[in-house]
Short mmCIF file of C-alpha atoms in Angstrom, two decimals:
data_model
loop_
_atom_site.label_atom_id
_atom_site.label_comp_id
_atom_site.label_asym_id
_atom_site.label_seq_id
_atom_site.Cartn_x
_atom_site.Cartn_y
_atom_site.Cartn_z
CA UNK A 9 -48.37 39.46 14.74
CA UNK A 10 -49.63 42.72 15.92
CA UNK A 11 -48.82 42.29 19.37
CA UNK A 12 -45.70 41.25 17.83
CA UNK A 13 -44.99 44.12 16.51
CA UNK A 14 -46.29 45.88 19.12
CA UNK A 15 -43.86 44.76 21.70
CA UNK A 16 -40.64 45.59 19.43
CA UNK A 17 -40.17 49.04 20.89
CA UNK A 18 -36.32 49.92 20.65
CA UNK A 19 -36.66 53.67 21.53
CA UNK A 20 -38.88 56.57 22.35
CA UNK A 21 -38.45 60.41 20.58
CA UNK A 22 -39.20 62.94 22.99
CA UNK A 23 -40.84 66.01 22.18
CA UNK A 24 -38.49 68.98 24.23
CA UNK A 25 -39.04 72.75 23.40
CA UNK A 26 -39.29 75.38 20.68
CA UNK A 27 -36.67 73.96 17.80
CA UNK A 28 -35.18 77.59 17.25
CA UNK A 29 -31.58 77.42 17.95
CA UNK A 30 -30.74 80.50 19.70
CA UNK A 31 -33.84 79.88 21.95
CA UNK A 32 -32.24 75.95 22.47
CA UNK A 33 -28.88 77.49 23.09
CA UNK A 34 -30.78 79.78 25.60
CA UNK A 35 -32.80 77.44 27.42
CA UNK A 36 -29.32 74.80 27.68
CA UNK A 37 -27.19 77.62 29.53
CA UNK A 38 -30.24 78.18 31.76
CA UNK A 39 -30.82 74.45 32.39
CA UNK A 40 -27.46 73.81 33.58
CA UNK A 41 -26.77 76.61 35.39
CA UNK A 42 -30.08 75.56 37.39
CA UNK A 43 -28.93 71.93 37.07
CA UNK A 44 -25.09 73.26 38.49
CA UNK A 45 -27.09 75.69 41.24
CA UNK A 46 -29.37 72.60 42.71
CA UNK A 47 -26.28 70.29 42.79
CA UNK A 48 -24.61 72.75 44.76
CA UNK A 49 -26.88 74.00 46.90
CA UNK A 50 -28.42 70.62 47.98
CA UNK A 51 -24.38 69.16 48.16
CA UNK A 52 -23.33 72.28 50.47
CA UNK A 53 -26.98 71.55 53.00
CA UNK A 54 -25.73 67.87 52.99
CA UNK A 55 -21.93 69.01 54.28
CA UNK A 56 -23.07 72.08 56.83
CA UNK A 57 -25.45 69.66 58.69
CA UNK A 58 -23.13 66.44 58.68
CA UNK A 59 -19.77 68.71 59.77
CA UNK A 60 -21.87 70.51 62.17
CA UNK A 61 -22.67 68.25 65.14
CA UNK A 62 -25.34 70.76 66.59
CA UNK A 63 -27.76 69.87 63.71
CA UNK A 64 -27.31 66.38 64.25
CA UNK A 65 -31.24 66.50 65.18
CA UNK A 66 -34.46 65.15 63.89
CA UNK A 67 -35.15 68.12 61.67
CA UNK A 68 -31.61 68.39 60.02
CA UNK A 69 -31.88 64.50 59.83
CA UNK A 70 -34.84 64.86 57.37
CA UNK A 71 -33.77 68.06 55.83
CA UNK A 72 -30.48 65.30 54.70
CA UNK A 73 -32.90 63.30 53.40
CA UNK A 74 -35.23 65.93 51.29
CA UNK A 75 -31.62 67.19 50.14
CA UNK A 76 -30.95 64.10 48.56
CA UNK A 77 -34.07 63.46 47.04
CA UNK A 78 -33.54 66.83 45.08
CA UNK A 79 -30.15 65.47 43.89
CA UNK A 80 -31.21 62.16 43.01
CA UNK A 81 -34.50 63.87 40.97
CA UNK A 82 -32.77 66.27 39.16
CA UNK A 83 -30.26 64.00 38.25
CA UNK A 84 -32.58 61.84 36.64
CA UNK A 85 -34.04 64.22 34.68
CA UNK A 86 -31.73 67.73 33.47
CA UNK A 87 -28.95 65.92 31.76
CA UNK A 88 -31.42 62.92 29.49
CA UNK A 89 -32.91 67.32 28.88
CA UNK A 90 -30.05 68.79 28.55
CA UNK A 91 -28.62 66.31 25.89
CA UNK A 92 -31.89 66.74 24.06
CA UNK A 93 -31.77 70.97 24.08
CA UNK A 94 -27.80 70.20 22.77
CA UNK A 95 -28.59 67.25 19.83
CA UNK A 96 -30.58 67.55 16.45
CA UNK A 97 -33.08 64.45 17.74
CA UNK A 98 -34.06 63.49 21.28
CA UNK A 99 -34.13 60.05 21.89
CA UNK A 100 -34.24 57.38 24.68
CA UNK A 101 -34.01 53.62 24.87
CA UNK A 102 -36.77 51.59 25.79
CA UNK A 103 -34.92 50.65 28.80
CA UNK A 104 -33.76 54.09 29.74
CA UNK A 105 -37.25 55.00 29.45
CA UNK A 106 -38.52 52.65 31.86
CA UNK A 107 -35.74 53.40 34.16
CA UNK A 108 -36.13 56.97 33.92
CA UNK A 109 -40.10 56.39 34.86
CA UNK A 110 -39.25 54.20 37.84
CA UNK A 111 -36.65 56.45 39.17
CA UNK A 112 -38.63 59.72 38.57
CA UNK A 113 -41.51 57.94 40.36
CA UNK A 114 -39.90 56.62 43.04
CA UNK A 115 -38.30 59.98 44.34
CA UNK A 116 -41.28 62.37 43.59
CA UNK A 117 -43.19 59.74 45.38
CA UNK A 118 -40.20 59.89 48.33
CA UNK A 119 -40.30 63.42 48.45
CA UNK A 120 -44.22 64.06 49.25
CA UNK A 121 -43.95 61.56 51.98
CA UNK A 122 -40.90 62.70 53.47
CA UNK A 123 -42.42 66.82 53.37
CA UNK A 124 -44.89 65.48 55.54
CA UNK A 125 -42.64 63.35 58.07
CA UNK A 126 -41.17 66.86 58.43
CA UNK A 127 -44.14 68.67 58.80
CA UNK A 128 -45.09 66.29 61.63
CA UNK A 129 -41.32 66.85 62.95
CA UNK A 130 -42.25 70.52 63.81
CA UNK A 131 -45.67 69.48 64.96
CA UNK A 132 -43.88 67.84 67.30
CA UNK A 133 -41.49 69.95 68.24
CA UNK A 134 -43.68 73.06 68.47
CA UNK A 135 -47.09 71.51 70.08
CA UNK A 136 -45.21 68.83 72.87
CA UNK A 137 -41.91 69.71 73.54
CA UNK A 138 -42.21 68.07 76.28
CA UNK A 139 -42.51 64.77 74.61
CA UNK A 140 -40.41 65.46 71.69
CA UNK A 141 -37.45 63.20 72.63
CA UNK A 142 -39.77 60.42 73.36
CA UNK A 143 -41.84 60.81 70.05
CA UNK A 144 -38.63 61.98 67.32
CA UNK A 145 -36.17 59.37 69.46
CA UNK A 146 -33.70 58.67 66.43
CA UNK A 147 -35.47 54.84 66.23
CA UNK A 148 -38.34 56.42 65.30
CA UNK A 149 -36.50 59.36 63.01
CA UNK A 150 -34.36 56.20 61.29
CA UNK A 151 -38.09 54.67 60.73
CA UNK A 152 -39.99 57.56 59.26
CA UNK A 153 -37.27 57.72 56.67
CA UNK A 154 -36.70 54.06 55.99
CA UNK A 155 -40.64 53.85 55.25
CA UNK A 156 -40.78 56.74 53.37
CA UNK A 157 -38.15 55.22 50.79
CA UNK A 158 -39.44 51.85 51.11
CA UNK A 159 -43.34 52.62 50.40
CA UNK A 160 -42.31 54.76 47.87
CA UNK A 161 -40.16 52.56 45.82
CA UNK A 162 -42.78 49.88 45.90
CA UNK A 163 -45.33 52.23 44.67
CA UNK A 164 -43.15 52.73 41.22
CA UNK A 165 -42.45 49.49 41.73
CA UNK A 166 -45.85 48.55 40.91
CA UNK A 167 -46.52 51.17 37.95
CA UNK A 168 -43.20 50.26 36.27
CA UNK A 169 -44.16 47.15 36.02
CA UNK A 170 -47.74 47.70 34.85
CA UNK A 171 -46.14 50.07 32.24
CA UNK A 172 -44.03 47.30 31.13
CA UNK A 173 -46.99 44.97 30.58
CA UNK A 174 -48.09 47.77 28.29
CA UNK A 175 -48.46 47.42 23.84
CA UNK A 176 -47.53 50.59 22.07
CA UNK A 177 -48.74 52.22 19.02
CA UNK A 178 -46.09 53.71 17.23
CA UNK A 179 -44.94 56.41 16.13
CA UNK A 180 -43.35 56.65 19.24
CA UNK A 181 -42.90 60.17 20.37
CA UNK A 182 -43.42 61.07 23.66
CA UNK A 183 -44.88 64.57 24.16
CA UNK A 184 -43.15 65.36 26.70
CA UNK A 185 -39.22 66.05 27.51
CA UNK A 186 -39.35 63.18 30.12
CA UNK A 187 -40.96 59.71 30.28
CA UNK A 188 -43.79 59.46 33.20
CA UNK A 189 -46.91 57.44 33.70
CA UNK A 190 -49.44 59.59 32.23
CA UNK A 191 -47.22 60.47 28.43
CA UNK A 192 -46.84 56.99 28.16
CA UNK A 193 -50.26 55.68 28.63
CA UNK A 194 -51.20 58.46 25.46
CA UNK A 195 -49.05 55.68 23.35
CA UNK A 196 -50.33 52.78 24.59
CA UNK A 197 -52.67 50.07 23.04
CA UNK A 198 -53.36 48.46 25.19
CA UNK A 199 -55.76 48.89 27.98
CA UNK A 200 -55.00 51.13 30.37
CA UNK A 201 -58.21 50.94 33.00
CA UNK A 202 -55.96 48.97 35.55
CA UNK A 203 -52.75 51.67 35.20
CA UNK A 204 -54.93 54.66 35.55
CA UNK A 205 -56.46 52.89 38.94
CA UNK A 206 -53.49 53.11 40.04
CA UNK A 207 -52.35 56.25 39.25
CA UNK A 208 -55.56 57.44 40.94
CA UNK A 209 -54.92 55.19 44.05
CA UNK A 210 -51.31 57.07 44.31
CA UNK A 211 -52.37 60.06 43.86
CA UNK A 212 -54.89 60.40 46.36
CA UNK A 213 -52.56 59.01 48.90
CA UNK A 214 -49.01 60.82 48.02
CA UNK A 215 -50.57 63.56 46.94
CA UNK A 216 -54.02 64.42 48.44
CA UNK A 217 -53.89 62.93 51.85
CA UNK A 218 -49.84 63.58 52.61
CA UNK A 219 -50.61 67.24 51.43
CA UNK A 220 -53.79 67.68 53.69
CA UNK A 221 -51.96 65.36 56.75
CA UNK A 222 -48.89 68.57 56.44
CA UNK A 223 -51.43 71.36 55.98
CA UNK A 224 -53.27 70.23 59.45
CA UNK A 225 -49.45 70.03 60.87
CA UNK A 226 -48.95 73.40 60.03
CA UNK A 227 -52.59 74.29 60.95
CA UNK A 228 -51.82 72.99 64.52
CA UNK A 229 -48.42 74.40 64.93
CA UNK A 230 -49.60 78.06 63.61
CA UNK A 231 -52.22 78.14 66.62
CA UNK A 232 -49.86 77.04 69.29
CA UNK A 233 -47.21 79.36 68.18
CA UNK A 234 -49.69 81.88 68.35
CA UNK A 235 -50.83 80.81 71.82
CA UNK A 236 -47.42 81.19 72.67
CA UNK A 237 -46.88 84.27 75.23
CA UNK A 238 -42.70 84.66 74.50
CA UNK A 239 -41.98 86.94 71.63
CA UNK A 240 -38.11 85.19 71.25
CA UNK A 241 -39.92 81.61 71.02
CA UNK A 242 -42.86 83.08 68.37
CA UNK A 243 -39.83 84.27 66.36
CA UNK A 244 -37.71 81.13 66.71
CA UNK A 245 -40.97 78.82 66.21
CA UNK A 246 -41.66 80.72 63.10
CA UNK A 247 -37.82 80.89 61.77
CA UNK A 248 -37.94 76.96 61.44
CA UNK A 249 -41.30 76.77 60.02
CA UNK A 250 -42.08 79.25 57.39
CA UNK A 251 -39.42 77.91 55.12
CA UNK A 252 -41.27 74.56 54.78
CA UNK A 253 -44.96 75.33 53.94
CA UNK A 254 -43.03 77.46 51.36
CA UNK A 255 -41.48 73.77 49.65
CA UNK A 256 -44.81 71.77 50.42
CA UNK A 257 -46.79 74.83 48.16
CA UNK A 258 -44.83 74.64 45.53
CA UNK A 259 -43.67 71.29 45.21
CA UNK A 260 -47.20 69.12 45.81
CA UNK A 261 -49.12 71.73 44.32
CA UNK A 262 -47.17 70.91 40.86
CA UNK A 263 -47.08 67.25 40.88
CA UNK A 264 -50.61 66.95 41.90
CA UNK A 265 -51.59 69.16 38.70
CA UNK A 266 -49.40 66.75 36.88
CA UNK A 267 -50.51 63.14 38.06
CA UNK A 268 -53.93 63.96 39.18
CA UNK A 269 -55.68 63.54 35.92
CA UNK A 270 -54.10 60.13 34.53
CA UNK A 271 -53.22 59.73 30.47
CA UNK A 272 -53.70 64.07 29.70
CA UNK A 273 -53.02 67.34 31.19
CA UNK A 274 -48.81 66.69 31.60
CA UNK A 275 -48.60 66.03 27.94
CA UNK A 276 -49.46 69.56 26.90
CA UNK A 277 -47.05 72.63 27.21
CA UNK A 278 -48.58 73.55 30.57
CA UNK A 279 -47.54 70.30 32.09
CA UNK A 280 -43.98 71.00 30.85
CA UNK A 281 -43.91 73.49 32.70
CA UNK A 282 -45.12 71.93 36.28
CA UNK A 283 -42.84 69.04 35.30
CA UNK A 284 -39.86 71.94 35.52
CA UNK A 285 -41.06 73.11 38.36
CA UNK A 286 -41.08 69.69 40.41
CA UNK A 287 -38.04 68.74 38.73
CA UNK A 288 -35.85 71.54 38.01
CA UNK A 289 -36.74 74.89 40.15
CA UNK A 290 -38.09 73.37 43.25
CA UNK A 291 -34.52 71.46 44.03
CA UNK A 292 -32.79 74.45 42.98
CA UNK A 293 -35.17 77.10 45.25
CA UNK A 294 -34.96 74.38 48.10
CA UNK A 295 -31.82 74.93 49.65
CA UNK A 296 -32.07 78.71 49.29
CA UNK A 297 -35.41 78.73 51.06
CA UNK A 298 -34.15 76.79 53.75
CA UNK A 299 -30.90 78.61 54.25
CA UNK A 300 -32.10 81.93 54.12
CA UNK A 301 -35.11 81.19 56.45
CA UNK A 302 -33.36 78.82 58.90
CA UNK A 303 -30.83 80.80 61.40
CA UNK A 304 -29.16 77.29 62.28
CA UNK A 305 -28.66 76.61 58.80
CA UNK A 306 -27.54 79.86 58.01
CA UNK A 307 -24.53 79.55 60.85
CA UNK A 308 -23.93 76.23 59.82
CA UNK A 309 -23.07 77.41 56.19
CA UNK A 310 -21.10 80.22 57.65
CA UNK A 311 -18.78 77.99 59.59
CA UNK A 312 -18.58 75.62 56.73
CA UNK A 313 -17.15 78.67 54.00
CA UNK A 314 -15.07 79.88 57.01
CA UNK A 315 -13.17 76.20 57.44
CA UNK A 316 -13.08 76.49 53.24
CA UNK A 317 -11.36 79.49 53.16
#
């Protein structure tokens, strides 16, 4: 009877931010406007590089990619907020939960692996340019990117379905604006020693080892550029590298914080806040960063609002 009763979970309440109503009206207008502002920006990336055959190269090709990973996680996250900031009680469906978790997972887990196909991109591409067409042909570019949505979707694939296996204790309020792994597990009763495993498994591979693997990219690529004796290729070197150890920073740094300690830490305010910041102000910063750093980039946009207008 208890498991019973356990398994009849219709919906979850989720616990969003501070219930006075000119501070919900505030934080809705600034949501959406960062919602509106990552939409854009990672949209208008997407169209300069595919109407601009000159960036029709391995680094644009995974710049697409990162692009629409910020779409896609965004999307699966500001509007389930933004209807909560806008309505007297937050609520989502069991379902929507679980889809929500799986989706979430699946393109934060896409996202750490692609930052460090990139960072091997420029590795590449700064350290052999010699062999650069031979190592970044497009079978290989096509590859990168197929395996780093495939591994990643049957990663979430795996802790969706553990999370489904799950009992929970009511009541059911999620303290947290968003459902993840480690909020859930807080309401769960059953065992959990298999799902947090996991979690640890994941995140010493997605996050740990992809975010050490990019940092000795970037470790390599800073001492050849420095090796380098032009000043024009130093600059250019640097132009379409700064801009990413800038992303990689801010955007591992905050989901490892999250998902590093399994079933605490991203419940509390503080991981509200690194859950924006993965979520919510990295995808919006993104395509700034990269067009304001990246000269091709910057002419590509150029050319794309002169066409507009």
């Amino acid at each position: 009877m208890a498991a019973n009763n356990h398994t009849a979970v219709v919906e979850f309440v989720l616990q969003g931010f501070s219930g006075d109503p000119w501070l919900l009206v505030l934080f809705s207008a600034f949501f959406l406007l960062l919602y509106l502002m990552a939409l854009a920006g990672n949209v208008i990336i997407v169209m300069a590089i595919g109407l601009n055959p000159s960036l029709h190269t391995p680094m644009y090709f995974f710049l697409t990619n990162l692009a629409l990973l910020d779409i896609l996680c965004t999307s699966t996250v500001l509007p389930k907020l933004l209807e909560g900031l806008v309505a007297t009680r937050s609520t989502i469906s069991y379902g929507g939960c679980m889809a929500q978790l799986f989706f979430l997972t699946w393109f934060l887990g896409a996202e750490l692996l692609l930052l460090t196909a990139m960072a091997y991109d420029r590795y590449v591409a700064i350290c052999q340019p010699l062999h650069y067409h031979v190592l970044m042909s497009w079978p290989i570019c096509i590859l990168l990117a197929g395996s780093v949505w495939v591994v990643s979707v049957v990663s979430t694939s795996v802790h969706t379905g553990l999370m489904a296996r799950l009992y929970f204790c009511g009541p059911h309020q999620i303290r947290h604006f968003l459902c993840d792994v480690p909020t859930l597990l807080l309401l769960s009763c059953s065992p959990t020693v298999l799902n947090n495993v996991m979690i640890v498994i994941a995140d010493v591979y997605f996050g740990v080892v992809n975010f050490l693997l990019t940092m000795l990219s970037y470790g390599c690529t800073i001492a050849s550029m420095v090796r380098m004796r032009s000043a024009a290729g130093k600059r250019k070197a640097f132009s379409t590298c700064s801009s990413h150890p800038l992303v990689v920073t801010l955007y591992d740094c905050t989901v490892i914080y999250t998902y590093i300690r399994p079933g605490s830490g991203s419940s509390s305010e503080n991981g509200k806040v690194f859950a924006l910041l993965f979520t919510v102000v990295s995808p919006t910063l993104s395509p700034l960063i990269y067009s304001l750093r990246v000269k091709d980039v910057k002419m590509a946009l150029g050319r794309v609002f002169a066409c507009t207008w």
